[in-house]
Structures are given as structure tokens and as C-alpha cells.
Coordinates of C-alpha atoms in Angstrom, one line a residue:
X1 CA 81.1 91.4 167.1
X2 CA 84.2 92.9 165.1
X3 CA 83.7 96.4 164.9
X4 CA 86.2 96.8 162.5
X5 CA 85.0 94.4 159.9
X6 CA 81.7 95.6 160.1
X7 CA 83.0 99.5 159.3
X8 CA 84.7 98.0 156.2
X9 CA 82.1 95.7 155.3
X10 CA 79.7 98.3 154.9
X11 CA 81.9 100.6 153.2
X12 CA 83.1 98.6 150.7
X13 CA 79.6 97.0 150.2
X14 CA 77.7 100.5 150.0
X15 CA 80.5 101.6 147.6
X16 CA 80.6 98.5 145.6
X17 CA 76.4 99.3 144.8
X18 CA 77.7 102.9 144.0
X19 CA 80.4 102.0 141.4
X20 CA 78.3 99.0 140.0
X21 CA 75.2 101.7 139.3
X22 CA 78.3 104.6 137.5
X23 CA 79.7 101.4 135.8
X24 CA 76.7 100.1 134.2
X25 CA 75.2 103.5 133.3
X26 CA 77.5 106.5 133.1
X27 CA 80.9 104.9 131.8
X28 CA 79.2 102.2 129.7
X29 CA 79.3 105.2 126.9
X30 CA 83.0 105.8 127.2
X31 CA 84.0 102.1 128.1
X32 CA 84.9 99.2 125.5
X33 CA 83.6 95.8 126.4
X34 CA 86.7 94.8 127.8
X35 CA 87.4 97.7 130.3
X36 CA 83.7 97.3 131.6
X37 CA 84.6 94.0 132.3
X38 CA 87.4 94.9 134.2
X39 CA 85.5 97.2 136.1
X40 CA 82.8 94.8 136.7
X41 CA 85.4 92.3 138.1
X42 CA 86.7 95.0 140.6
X43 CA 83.3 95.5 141.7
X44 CA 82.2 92.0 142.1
X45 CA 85.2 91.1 143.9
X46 CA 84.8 94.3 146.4
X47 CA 81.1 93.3 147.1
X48 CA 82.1 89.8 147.8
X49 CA 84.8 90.5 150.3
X50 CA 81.9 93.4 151.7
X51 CA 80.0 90.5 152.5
X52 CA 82.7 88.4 154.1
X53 CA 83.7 91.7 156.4
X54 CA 80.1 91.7 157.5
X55 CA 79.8 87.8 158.2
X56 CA 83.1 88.1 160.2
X57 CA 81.3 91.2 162.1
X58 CA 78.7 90.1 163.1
X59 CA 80.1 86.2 163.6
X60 CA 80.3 85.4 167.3
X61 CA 84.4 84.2 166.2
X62 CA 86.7 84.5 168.9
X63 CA 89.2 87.2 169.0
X64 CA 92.6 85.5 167.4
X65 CA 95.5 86.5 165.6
X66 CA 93.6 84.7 162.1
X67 CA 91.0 87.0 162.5
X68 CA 92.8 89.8 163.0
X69 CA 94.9 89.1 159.8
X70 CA 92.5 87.8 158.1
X71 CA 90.5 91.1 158.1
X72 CA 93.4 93.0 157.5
X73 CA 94.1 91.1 154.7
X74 CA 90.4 91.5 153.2
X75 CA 90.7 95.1 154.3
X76 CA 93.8 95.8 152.3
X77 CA 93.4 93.4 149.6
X78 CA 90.5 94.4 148.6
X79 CA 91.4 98.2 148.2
X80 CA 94.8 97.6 146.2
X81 CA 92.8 94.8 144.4
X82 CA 89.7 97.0 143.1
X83 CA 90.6 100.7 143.4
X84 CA 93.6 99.3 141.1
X85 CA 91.6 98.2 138.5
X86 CA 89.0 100.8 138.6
X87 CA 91.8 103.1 138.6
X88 CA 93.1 101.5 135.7
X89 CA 90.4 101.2 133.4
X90 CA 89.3 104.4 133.9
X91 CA 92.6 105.6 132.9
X92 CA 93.1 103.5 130.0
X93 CA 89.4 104.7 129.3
X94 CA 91.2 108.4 129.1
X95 CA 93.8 107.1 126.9
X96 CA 96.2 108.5 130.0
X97 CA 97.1 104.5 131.4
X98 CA 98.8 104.4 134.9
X99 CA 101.0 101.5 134.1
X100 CA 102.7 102.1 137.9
X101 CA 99.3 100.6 138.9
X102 CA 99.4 97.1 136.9
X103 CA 101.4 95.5 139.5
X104 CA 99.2 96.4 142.3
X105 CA 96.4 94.6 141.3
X106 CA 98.0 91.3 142.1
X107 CA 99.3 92.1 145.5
X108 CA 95.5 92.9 146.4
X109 CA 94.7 89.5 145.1
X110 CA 97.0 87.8 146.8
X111 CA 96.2 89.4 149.9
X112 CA 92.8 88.6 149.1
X113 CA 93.8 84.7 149.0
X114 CA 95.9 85.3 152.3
X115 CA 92.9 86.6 154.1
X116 CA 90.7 83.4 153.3
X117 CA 93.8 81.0 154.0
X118 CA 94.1 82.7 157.4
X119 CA 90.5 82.3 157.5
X120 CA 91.1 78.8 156.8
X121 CA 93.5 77.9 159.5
X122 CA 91.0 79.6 161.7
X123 CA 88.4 77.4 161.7
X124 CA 90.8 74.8 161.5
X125 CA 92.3 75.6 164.9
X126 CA 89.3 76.0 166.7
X127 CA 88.3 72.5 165.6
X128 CA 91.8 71.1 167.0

């Protein structure tokens, strides 16, 4: 069991319902179609790495340096991914944009895409 996965897991997933339930009710009056679907993106994308954290914590994997990255990757990916864009849209929603946050949202995503790669050779090198 990976402790650490498992703290994030839960986080992110219990925070992911939070912000999907604000989303769909309280900033659905102030949001245009497009920034709710930017904020439904960043949700969807922190639930599903929540459930990756939580399938790697309770997993019986092996302790490895793929793991270890792996989760980091999801861990940190996942933040700079979707606190980025709900940062963003709820700025833009305010008509005050953060435009120092635009770049930010694709370093989370491609740590996200690092963290399943590593993920990836994992399996891959315990089948070797």
C-alpha cells in the first residue's frame, strides 16, 4: 500500500466532488459556456488522476523508482494542470485574467502524460 498516493488520491478526489457540485451550481450563473467547460475539464481530469492515486495505493506494486515518479508526476501534474485552469476561468470569469497562469496548464499536462509513461515502463519492467 502507498501511503502517499492514497493521501492524494483522496484529496484530489474529495475535492474534485466539491468543485464539480460549485461548478455546476454556484458559478453556472456567472460562467459562459465555454469557461464552464474549462472548469469541467479541470475537474474531470483531477477526478481521474484521484482514482489512479487510489488504484496505485491500494495496488500491491512493488516499491520502484516508476512508482515513485510516477505518483509524483500525478501528484504535481495534476495540481498545476487543474488549479491552473480553475484558476483561470474563474479569473477570466472576473474580467481580472491571470495570463502568468496560461503556461502552467501545459506543464501539468505533460506531467500528467509523464506519470502514465512511467507508469508504463513499470509494468513493462516487471514483465521483463
Amino acid at each position: 500500500m502507498n501511503e502517499t498516493a492514497l493521501l492524494f488520491g483522496s484529496l484530489f478526489g474529495g475535492s474534485a466532488v466539491i468543485f464539480g457540485a460549485f461548478g455546476a451550481h454556484a458559478l453556472k450563473k456567472i460562467f459562459n459556456d465555454d469557461q464552464l467547460k474549462n472548469f469541467e475539464t479541470a475537474v474531470k481530469y483531477q477526478m481521474y488522476h484521484a482514482l489512479v492515486l487510489v488504484a496505485i495505493g491500494l495496488s500491491s506494486l512493488p516499491p520502484s523508482d516508476y512508482l515513485t515518479y510516477a505518483i509524483r508526476c500525478f501528484i504535481w501534474g495534476t495540481l498545476l494542470f487543474s488549479l491552473s485552469i480553475y484558476s483561470l476561468t474563474l479569473s477570466s470569469a472576473l474580467n481580472k485574467k491571470i495570463k502568468l497562469l496560461g503556461p502552467v496548464t501545459p506543464i501539468g499536462g505533460l506531467l500528467l502524460v509523464a506519470g502514465w509513461t512511467l507508469l508504463f515502463l513499470l509494468f513493462i519492467s516487471s514483465k521483463a
